[in-house]
Tab-separated table of C-alpha atoms in Angstrom:
chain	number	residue	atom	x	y	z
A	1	UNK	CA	58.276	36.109	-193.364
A	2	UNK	CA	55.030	37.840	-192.150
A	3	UNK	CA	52.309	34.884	-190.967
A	4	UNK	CA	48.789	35.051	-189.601
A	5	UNK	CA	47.297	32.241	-187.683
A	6	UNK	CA	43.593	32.379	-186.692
A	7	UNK	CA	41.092	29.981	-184.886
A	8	UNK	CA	39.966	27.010	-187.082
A	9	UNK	CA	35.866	26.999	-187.639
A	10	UNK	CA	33.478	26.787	-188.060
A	11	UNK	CA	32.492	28.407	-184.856
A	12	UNK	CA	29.016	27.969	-183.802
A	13	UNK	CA	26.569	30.563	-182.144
A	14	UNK	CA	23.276	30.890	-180.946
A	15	UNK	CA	21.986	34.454	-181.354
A	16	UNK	CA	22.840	37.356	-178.635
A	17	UNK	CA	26.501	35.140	-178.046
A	18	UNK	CA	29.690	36.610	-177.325
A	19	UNK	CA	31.856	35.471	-179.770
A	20	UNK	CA	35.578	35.881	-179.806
A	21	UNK	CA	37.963	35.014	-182.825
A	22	UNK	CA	41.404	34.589	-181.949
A	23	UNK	CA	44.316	35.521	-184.312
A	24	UNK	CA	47.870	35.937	-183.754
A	25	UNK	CA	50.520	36.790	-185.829
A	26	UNK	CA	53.949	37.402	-187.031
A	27	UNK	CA	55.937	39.925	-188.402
A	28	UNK	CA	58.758	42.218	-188.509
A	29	UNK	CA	58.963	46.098	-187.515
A	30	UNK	CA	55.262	47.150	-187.267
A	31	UNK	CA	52.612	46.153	-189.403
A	32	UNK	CA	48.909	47.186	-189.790
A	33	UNK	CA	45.999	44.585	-188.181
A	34	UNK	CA	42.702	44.139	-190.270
A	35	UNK	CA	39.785	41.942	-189.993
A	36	UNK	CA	37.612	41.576	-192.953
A	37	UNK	CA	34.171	39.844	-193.661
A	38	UNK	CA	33.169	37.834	-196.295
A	39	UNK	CA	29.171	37.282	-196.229
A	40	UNK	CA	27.912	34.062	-198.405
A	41	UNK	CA	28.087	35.068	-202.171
A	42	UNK	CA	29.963	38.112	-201.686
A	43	UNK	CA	33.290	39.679	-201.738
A	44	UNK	CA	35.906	40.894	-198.810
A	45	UNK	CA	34.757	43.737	-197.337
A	46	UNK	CA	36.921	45.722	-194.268
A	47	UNK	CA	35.080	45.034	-191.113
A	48	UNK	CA	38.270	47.392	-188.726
A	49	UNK	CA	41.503	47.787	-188.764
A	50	UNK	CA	44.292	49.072	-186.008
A	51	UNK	CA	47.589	50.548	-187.271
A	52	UNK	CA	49.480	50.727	-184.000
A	53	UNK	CA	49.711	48.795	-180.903
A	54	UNK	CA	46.977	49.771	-178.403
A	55	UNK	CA	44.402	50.989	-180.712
A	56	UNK	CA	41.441	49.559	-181.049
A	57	UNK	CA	39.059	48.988	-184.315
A	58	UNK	CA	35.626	49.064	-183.895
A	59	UNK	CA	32.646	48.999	-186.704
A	60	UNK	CA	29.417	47.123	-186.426
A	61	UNK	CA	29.467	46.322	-183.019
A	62	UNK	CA	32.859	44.362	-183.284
A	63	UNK	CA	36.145	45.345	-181.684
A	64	UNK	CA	39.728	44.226	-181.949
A	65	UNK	CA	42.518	45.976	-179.764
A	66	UNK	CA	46.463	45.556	-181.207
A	67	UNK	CA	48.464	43.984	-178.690
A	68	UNK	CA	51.910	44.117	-179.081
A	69	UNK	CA	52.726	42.006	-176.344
A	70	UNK	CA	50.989	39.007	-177.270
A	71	UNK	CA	51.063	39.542	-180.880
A	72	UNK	CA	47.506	39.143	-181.057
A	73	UNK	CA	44.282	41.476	-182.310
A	74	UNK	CA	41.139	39.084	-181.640
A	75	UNK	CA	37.915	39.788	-182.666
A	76	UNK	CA	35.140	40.273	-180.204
A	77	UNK	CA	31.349	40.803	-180.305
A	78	UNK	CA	28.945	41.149	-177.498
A	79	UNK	CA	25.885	39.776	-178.785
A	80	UNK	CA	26.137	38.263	-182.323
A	81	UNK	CA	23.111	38.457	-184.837
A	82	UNK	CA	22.107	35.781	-187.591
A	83	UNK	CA	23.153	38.530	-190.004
A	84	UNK	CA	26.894	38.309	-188.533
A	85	UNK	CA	26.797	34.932	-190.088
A	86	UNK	CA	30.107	34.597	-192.450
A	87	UNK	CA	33.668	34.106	-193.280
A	88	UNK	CA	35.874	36.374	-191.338
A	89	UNK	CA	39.678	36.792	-191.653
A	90	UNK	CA	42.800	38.362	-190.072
A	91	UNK	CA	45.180	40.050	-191.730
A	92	UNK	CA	48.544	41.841	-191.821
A	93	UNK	CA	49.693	44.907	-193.612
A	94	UNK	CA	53.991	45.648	-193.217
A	95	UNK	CA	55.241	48.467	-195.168
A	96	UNK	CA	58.604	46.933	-194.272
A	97	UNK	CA	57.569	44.169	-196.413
A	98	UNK	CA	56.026	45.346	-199.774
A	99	UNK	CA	52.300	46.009	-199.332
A	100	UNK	CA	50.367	42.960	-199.809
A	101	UNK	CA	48.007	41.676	-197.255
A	102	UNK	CA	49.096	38.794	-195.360
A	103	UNK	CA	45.955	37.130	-194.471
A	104	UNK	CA	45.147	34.048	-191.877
A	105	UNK	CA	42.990	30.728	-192.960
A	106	UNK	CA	39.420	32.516	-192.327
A	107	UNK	CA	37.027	31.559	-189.461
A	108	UNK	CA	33.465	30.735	-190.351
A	109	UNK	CA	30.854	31.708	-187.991
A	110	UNK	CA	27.317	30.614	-188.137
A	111	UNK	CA	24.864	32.247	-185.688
A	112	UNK	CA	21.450	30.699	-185.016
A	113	UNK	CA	17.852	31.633	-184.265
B	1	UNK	CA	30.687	55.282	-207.099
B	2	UNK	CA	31.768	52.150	-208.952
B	3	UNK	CA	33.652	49.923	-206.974
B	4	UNK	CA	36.636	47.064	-208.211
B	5	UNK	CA	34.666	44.821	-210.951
B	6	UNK	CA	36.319	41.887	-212.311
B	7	UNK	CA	35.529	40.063	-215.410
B	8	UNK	CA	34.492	36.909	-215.793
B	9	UNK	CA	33.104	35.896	-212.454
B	10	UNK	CA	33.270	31.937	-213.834
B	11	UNK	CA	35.305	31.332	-216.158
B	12	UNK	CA	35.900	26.677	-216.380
B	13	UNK	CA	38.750	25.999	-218.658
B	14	UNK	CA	40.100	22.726	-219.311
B	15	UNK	CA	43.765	21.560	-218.282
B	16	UNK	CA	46.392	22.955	-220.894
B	17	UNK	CA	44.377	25.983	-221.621
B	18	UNK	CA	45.223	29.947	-221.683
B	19	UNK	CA	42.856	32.215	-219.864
B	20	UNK	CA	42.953	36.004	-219.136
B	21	UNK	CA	41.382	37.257	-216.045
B	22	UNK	CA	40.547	41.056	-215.846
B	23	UNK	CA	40.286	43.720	-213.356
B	24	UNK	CA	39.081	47.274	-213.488
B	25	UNK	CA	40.304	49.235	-210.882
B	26	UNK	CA	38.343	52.359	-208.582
B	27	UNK	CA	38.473	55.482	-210.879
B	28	UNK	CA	41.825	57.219	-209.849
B	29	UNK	CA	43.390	54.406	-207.717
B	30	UNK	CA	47.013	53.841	-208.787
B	31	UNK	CA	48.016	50.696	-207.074
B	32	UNK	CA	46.523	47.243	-207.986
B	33	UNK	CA	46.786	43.880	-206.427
B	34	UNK	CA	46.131	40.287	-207.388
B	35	UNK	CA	45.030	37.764	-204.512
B	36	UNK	CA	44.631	33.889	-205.014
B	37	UNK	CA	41.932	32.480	-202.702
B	38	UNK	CA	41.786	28.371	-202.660
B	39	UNK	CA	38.848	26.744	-201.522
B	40	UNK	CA	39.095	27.073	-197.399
B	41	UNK	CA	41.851	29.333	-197.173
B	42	UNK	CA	42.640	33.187	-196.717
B	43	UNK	CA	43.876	35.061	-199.787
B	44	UNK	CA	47.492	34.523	-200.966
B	45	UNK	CA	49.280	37.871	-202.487
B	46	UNK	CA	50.212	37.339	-206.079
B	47	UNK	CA	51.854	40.574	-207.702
B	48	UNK	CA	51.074	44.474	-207.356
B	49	UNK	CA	51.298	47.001	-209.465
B	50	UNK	CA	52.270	51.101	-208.802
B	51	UNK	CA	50.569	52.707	-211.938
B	52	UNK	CA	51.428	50.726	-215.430
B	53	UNK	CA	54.800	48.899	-213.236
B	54	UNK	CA	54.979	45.491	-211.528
B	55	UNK	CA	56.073	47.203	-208.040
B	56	UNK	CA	56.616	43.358	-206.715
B	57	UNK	CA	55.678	39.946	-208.295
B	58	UNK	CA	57.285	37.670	-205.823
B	59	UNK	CA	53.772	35.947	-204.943
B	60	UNK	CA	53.455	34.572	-208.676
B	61	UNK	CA	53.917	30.900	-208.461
B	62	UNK	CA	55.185	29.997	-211.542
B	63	UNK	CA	56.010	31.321	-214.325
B	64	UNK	CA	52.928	30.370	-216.211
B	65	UNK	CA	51.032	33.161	-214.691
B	66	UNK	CA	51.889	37.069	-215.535
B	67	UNK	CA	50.017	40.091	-215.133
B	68	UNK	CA	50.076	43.334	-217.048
B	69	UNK	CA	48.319	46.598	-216.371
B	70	UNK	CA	49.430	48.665	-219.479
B	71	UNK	CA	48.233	52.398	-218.889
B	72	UNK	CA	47.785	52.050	-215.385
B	73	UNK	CA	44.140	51.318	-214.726
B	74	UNK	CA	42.791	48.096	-216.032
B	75	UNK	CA	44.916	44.967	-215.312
B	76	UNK	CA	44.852	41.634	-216.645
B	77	UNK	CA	46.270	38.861	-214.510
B	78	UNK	CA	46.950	35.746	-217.505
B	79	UNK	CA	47.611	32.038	-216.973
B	80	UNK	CA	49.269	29.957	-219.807
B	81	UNK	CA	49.019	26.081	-219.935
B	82	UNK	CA	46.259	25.892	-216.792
B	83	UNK	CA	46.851	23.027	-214.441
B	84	UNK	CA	43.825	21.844	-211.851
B	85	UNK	CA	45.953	23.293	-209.138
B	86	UNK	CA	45.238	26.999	-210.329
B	87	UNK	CA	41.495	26.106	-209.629
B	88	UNK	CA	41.221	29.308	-206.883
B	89	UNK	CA	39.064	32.780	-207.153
B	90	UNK	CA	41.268	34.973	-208.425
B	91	UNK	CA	40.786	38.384	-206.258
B	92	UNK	CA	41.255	41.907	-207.195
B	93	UNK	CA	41.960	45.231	-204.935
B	94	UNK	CA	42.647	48.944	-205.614
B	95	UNK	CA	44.040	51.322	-203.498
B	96	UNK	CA	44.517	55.188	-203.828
B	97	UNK	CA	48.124	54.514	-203.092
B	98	UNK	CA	50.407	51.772	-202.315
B	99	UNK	CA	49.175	50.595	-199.087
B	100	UNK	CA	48.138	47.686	-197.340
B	101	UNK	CA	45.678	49.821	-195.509
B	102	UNK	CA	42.917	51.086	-198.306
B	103	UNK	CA	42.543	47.762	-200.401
B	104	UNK	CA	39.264	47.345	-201.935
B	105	UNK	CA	38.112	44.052	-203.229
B	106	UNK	CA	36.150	42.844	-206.222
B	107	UNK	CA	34.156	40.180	-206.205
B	108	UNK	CA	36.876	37.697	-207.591
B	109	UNK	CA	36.711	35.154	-210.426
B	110	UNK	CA	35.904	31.892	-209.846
B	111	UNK	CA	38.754	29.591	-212.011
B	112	UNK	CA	37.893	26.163	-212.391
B	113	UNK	CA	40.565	23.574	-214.164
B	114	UNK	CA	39.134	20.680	-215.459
C-alpha cells in the first residue's frame, strides 16, 4: 500500500536557517504530495501541495517540488522564523486508492532567537 | 465562514466505556473523513463518507468503532467498550468532493482511556 516516510525530529534551528525536511514516499499510479503544519495547540492546516511530478508548491516562503524520480517532495525554507516553529507532515493523496490521506510520522521543528 | 468543528475537544472515559465523538462538517461539503492521530505520529485514515454513505471503512480497526453520518452533514464517529489503546485525537476533515486534495481539518478530540 501507499507509505510516507519523513525525517525523524525534532530538527533544531536558529533563526534565518535553511531548513530542509526530507520525505519520500510510496505509491501506486500517481498520487497528490501535501505538506501540512500543525502550530502548538492547533489543528492541521495545508501549508502546499503538488499534484503532478515537476510542480512545485509554494506558500509562506516554503517550497516543495514533486520528483518523480526519486519519489521524494522535501520541504525547503530559506530563512526560517521563530513563528515557523511546529509540527509539519508529508502526505499522500491516490485517487487510485480511495481518498484518504496517507500521511508520514511528522517532523518537529523548533527555531530559535 | 465556519470551518470543521468537532465536539468534545476532551472527552477522558474510563476503560469499558461507550463514547460518541462528533463532527460538523463545512456548510455544503459532501465528503467526510475520520483521522486517528496517536501521540507522535501522523494521522491514520479511519473511514469516509460520500454524503449519508460509508464510501470506504477499511481504516476502522476493530469493530468496536463505527461511524454514521445520517443526512449527510454531521457525522458521529462512536467507540463501544474503550480500551487505553484508542487513547488518540480523533481528527475530522470535509471536502467539497471526494478528494484527497481539499481536506479541511478540525481541531480534533482529544480521547483519553483510563
Amino acid at each position: 500500500g501507499d507509505s510516507v516516510t519523513q525525517m525523524e525530529g525534532p530538527v533544531t534551528l536558529s533563526e534565518e536557517a535553511f531548513l530542509t525536511i526530507n520525505c519520500t514516499y510510496t505509491a501506486t499510479g500517481y498520487p497528490s504530495l501535501f505538506w501540512y503544519v500543525q502550530y502548538p495547540g492547533e489543528g492541521l492546516q495545508l501549508l502546499l501541495k503538488a499534484t503532478k511530478a515537476d510542480d512545485k508548491g509554494s506558500n509562506k516562503g516554503f517550497e516543495a517540488t514533486y520528483r518523480k524520480e526519486t519519489t521524494s517532495f522535501h520541504l525547503e525554507k530559506g530563512s526560517v522564523q521563530v513563528s515557523d516553529s511546529a509540527v509539519y507532515f508529508c502526505a499522500l493523496g491516490n485517487n487510485n486508492a480511495g481518498n484518504m490521506l496517507t500521511f508520514g510520522g511528522g517532523t518537529r521543528l523548533m527555531v530559535k532567537p | 465562514g465556519a470551518g470543521v468543528s468537532q465536539t468534545p475537544s476532551n472527552k477522558v472515559t474510563e476503560k469499558g466505556k461507550y463514547v460518541e465523538l462528533r463532527c460538523d462538517p463545512i456548510s455544503g461539503h459532501t465528503a467526510l473523513y475520520w483521522y486517528r492521530q496517536s501521540l507522535g505520529q501522523g494521522p491514520e485514515f479511519l473511514i469516509y463518507f460520500q454524503g449519508t454513505g460509508a464510501a470506504d471503512d477499511s481504516g476502522l480497526p476493530n469493530d468496536r468503532f463505527f461511524a454514521v453520518r445520517p443526512e449527510g452533514s454531521v457525522s458521529t464517529l462512536k467507540i463501544q467498550r474503550t480500551e487505553r489503546g484508542d487513547s488518540a485525537v480523533y481528527l475530522c476533515a470535509s471536502s467539497l468532493r471526494a478528494s484527497p486534495n481539499e481536506q479541511f481539518f478540525g481541531p480534533g478530540t482529544r480521547l483519553t482511556v483510563l
